[in-house]
PDB file of C-alpha atoms in Angstrom:
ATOM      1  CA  UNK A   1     -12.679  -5.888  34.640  1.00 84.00           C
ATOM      2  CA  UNK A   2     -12.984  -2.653  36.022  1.00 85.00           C
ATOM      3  CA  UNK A   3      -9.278  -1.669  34.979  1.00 88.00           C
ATOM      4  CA  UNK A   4     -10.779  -2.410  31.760  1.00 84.00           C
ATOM      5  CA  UNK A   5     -14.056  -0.238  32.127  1.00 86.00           C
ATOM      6  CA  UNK A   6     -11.500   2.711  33.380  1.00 88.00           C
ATOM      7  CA  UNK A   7      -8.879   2.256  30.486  1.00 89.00           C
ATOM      8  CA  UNK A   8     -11.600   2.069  27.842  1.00 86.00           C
ATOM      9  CA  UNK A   9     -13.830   5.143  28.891  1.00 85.00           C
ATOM     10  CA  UNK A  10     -10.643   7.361  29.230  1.00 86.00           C
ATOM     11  CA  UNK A  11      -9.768   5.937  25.378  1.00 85.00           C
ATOM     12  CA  UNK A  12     -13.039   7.153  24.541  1.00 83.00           C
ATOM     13  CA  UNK A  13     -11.939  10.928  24.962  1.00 81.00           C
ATOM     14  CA  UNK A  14      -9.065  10.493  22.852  1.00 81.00           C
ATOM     15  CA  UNK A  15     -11.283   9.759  19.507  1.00 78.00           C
ATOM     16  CA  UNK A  16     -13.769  11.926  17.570  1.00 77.00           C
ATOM     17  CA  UNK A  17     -17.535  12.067  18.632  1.00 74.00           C
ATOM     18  CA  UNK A  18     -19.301   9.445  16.098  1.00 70.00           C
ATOM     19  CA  UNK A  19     -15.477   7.706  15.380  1.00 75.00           C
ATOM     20  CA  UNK A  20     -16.445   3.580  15.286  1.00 75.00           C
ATOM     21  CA  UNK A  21     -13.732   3.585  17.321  1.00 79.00           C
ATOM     22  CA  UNK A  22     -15.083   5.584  20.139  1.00 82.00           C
ATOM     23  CA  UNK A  23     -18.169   3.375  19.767  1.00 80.00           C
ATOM     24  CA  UNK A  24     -15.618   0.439  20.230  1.00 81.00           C
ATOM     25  CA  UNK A  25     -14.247   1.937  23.111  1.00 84.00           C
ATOM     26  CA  UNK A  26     -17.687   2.352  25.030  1.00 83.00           C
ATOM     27  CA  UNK A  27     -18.937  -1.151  24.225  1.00 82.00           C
ATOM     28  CA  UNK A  28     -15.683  -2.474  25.637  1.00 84.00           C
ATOM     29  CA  UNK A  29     -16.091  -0.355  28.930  1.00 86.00           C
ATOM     30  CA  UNK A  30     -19.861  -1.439  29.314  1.00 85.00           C
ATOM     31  CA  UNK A  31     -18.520  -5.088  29.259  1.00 84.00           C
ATOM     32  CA  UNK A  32     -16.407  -4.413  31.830  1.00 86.00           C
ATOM     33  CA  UNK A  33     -19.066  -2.970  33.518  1.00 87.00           C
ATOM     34  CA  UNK A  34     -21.470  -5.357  33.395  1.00 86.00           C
ATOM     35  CA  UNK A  35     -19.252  -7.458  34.614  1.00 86.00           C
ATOM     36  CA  UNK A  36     -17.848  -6.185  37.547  1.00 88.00           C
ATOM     37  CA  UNK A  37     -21.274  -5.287  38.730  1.00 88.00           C
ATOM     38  CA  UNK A  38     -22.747  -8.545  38.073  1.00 88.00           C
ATOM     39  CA  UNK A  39     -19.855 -10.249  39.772  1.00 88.00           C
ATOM     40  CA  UNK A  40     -20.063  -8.127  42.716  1.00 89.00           C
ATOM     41  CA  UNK A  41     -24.026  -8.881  43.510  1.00 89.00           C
ATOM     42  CA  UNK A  42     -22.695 -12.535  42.715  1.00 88.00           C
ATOM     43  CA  UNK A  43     -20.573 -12.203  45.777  1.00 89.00           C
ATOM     44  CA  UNK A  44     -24.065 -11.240  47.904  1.00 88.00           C
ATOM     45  CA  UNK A  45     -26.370 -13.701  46.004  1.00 88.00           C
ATOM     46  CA  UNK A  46     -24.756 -16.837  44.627  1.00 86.00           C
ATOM     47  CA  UNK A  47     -27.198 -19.030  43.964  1.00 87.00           C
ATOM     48  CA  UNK A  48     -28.359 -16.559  41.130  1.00 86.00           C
ATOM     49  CA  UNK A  49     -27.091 -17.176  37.868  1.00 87.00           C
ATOM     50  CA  UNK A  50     -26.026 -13.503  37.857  1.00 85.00           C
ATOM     51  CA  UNK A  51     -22.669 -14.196  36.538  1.00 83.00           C
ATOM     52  CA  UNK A  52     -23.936 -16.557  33.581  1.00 86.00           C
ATOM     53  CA  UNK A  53     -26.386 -14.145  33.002  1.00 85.00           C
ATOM     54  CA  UNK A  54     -23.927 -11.090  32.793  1.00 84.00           C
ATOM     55  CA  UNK A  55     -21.376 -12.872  30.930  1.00 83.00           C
ATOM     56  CA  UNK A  56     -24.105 -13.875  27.991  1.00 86.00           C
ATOM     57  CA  UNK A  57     -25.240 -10.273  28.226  1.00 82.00           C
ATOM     58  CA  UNK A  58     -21.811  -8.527  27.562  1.00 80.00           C
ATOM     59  CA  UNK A  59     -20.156 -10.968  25.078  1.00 81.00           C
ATOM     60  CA  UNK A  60     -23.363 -10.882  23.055  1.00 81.00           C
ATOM     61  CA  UNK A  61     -23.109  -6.665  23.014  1.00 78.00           C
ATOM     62  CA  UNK A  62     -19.529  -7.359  22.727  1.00 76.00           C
ATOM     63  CA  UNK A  63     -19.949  -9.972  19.178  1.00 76.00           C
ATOM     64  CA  UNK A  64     -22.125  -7.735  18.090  1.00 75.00           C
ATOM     65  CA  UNK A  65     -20.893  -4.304  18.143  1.00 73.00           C
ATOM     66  CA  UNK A  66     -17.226  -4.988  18.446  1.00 73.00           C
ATOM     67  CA  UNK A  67     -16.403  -8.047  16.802  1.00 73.00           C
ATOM     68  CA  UNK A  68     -18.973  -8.059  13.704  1.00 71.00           C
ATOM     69  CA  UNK A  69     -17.523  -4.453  12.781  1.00 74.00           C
ATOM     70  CA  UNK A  70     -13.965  -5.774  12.801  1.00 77.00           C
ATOM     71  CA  UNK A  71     -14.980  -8.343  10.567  1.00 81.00           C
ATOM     72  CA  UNK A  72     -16.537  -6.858   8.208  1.00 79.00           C
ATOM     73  CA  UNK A  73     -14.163  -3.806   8.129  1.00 80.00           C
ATOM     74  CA  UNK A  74     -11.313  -7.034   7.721  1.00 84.00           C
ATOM     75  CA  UNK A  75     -13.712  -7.981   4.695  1.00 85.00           C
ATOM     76  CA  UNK A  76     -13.737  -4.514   3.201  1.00 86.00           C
ATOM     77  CA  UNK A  77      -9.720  -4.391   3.532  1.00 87.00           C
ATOM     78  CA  UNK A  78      -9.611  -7.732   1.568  1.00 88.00           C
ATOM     79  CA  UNK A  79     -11.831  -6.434  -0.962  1.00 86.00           C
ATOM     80  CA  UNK A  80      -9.607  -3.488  -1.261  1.00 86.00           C
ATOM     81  CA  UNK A  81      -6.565  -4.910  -1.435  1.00 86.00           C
ATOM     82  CA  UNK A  82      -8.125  -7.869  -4.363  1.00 87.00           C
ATOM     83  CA  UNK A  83      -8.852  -4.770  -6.077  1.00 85.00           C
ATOM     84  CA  UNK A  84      -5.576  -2.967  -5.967  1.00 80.00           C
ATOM     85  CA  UNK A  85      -4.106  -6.409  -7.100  1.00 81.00           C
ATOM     86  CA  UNK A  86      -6.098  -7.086  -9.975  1.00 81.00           C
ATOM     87  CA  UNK A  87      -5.055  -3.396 -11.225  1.00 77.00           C
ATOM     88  CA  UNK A  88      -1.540  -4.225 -10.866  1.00 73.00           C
ATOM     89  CA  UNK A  89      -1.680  -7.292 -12.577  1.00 75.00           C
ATOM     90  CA  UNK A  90      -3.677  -5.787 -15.092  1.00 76.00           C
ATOM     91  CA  UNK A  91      -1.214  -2.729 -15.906  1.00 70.00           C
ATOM     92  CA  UNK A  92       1.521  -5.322 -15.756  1.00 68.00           C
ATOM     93  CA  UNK A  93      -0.062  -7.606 -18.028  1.00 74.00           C
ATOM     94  CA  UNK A  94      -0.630  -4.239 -19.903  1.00 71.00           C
ATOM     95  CA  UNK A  95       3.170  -2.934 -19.920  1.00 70.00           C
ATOM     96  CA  UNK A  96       4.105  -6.811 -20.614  1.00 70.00           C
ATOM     97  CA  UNK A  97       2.161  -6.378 -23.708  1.00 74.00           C
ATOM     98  CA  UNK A  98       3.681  -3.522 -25.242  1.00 73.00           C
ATOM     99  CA  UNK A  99       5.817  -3.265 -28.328  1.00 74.00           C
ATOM    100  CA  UNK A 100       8.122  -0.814 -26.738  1.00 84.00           C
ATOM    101  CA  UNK A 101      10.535  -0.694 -23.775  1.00 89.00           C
ATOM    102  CA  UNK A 102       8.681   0.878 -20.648  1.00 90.00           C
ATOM    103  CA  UNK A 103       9.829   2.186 -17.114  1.00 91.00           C
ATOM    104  CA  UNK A 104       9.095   4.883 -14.813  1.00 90.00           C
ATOM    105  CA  UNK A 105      11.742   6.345 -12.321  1.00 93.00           C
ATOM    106  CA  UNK A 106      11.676   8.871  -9.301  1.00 93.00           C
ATOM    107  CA  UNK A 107      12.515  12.273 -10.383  1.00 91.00           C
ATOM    108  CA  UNK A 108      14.626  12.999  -7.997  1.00 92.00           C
ATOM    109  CA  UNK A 109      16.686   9.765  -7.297  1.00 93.00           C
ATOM    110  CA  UNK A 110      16.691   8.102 -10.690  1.00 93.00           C
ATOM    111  CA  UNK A 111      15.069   5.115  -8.872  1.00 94.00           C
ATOM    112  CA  UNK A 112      13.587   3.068 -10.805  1.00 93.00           C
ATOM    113  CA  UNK A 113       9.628   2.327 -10.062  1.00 91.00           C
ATOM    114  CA  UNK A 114       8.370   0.067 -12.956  1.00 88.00           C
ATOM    115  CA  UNK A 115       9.117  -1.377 -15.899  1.00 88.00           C
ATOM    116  CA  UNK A 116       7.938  -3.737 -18.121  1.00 88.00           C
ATOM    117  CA  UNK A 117       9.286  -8.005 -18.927  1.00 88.00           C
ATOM    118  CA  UNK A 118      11.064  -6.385 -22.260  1.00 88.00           C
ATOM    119  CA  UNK A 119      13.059  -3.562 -20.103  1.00 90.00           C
ATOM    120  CA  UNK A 120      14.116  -5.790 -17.624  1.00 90.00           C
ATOM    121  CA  UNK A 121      15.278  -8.215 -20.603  1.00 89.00           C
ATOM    122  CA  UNK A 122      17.206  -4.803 -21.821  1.00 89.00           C
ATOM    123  CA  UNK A 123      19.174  -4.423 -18.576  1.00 90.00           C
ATOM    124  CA  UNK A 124      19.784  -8.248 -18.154  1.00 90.00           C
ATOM    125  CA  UNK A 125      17.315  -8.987 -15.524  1.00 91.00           C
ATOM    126  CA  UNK A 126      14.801 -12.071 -14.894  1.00 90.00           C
ATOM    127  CA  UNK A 127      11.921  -9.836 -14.129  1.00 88.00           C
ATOM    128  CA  UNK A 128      10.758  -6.273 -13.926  1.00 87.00           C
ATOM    129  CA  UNK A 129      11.451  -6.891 -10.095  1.00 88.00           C
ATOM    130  CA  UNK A 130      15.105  -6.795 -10.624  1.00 92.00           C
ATOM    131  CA  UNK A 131      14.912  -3.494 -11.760  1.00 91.00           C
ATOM    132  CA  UNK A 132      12.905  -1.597  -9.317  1.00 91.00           C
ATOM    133  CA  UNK A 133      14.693  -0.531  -6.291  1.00 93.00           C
ATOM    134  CA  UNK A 134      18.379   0.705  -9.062  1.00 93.00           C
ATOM    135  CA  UNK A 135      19.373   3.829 -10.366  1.00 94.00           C
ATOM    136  CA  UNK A 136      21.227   3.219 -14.277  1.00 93.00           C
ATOM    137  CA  UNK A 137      24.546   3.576 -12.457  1.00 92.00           C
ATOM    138  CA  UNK A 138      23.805   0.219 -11.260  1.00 94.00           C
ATOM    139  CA  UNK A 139      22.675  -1.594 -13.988  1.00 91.00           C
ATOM    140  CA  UNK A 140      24.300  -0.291 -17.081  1.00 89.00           C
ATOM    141  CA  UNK A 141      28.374   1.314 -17.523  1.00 89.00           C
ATOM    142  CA  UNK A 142      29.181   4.303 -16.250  1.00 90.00           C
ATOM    143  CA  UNK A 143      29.047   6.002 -19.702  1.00 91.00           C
ATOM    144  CA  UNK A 144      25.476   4.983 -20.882  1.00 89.00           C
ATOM    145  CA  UNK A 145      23.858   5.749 -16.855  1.00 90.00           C
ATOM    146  CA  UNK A 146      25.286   8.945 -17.586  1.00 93.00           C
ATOM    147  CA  UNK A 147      23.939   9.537 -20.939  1.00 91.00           C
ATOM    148  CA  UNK A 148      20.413   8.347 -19.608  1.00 92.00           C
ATOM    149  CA  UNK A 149      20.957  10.913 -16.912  1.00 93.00           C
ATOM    150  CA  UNK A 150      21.329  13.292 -19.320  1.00 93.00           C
ATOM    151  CA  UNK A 151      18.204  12.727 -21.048  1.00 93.00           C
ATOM    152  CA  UNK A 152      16.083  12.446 -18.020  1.00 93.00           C
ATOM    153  CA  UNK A 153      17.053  16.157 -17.284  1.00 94.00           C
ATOM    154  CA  UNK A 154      16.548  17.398 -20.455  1.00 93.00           C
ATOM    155  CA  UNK A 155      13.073  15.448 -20.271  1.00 93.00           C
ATOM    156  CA  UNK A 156      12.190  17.187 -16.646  1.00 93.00           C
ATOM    157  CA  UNK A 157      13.366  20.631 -17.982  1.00 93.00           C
ATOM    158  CA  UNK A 158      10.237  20.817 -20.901  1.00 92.00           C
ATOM    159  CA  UNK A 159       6.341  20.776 -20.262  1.00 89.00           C
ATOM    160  CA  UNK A 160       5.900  18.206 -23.226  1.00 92.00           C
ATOM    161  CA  UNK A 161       7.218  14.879 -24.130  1.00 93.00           C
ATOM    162  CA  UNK A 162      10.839  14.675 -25.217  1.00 93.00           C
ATOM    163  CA  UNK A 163      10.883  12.457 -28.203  1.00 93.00           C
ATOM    164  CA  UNK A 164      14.233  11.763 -30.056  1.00 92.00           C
ATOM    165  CA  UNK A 165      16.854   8.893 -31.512  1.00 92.00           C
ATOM    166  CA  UNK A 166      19.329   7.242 -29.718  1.00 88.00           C
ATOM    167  CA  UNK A 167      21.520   4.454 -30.312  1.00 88.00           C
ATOM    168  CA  UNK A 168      22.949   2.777 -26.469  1.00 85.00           C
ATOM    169  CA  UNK A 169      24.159  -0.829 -25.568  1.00 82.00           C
ATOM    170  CA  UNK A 170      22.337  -2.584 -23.252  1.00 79.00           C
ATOM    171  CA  UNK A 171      23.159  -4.192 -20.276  1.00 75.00           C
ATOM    172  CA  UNK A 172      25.472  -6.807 -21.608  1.00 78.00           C
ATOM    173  CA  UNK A 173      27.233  -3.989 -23.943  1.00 79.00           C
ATOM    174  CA  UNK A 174      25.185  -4.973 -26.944  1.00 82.00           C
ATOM    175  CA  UNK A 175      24.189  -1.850 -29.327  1.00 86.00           C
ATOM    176  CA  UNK A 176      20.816  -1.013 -29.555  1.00 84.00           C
ATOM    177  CA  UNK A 177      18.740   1.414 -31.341  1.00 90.00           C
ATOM    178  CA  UNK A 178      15.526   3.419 -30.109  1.00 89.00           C
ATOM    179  CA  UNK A 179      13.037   5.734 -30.264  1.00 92.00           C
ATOM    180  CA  UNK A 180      12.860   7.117 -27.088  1.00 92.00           C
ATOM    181  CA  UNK A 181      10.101   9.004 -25.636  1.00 92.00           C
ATOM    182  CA  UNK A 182      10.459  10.324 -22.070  1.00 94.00           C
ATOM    183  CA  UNK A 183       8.054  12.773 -20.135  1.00 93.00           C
ATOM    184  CA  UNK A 184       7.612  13.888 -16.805  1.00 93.00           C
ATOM    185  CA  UNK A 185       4.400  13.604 -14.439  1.00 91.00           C
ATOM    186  CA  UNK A 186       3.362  13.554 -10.912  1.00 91.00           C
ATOM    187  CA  UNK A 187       1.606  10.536  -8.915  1.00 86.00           C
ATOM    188  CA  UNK A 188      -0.818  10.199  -6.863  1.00 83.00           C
ATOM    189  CA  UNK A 189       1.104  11.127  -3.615  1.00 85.00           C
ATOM    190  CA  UNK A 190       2.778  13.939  -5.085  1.00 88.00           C
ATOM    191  CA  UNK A 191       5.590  12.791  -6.480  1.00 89.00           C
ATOM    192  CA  UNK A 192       7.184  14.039  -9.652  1.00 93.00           C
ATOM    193  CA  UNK A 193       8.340  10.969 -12.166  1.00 92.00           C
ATOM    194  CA  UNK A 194       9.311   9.955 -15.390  1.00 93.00           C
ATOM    195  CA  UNK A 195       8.464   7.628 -17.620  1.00 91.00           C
ATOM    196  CA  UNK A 196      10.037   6.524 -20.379  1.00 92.00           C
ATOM    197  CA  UNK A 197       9.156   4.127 -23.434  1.00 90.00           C
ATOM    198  CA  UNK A 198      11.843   3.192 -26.069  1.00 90.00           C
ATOM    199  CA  UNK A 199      10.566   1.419 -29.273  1.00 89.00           C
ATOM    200  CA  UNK A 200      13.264  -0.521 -30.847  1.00 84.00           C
ATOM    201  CA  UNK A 201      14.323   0.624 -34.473  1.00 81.00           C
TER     202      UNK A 201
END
């Protein structure tokens, strides 16, 4: 217990002043505190209740300032992460939707990020999920990736959407029409990407 007290006051100079951590930290080394000093007069006096009376007082500071945070900072994360579900199902139920073919890629690899049930349909995949995680080399000929390519560059290289016609097989080799629209943008981490919609003609 007093290992404890001695580990958790020397983590306490490690985090900011006012951190809920630090506060953690302090509450921990007052348990073991408490504790060790309790037990100690125990050793002198024990037919007191000191130690009963210690441990209620040190797991009750303990429940209250340790364990009720966690909780409700657990709770908070939940929430959170609920949230940031219910947006993704809602922009997937929202690219789903569309008329048009839709995907976004990483700039730089060609990655793909996104895409909606009629894209992944397009490159002869079961879901969108088969398509995130491939480049075009991977999913359609060598010929058509590079043509994609191509227009990806052209579509990085302007400051406002690149609209034009195209006619490309799909994944299976089957010709296809579109009007393609592909622009470039950054996310929220910084990344540049593009996204692309093709509306079959």
């Amino acid at each position: 217990l007093l290992l404890i007290s001695v580990y958790a006051f020397a983590c306490t100079r490690r985090q900011k002043a006012g951190s809920a951590k630090r506060q953690r930290f302090m509450i921990l080394a007052s348990f073991g505190l408490i504790m060790t000093v309790f037990l100690t007069m125990q050793l002198w006096f024990p037919y007191l209740p000191l130690y009963t009376v210690a441990y209620m007082l040190a797991t009750s500071m303990l429940h209250s300032f340790v364990v009720n945070d966690e909780k409700e900072e657990y709770l908070q994360e939940l929430a959170e992460a609920k949230q940031v579900t219910e947006i993704k199902e809602t922009m997937t139920s929202l690219l789903d939707n569309m008329p048009a073919l839709a995907f976004t890629k990483d700039a730089e690899t060609g990655v793909y990020l996104a895409c909606n049930q009629a894209f992944a349909e397009y490159a002869h995949k079961e879901t969108p999920d088969g398509v995130v995680g491939l480049t075009d080399a991977e999913i359609f000929d060598a010929e058509t990736a590079r043509h994609f390519v191509e227009d990806d560059k052209i579509a990085l290289s302007i400051s406002k959407p690149y609209v034009f016609f195209e006619d490309v097989p799909d994944a299976a080799g089957n010709q296809r029409q579109f009007q393609t629209t592909k622009l470039k943008y950054t996310d929220d981490s910084g990344r540049l990407c593009l996204l692309g919609m093709c509306e079959d003609m």
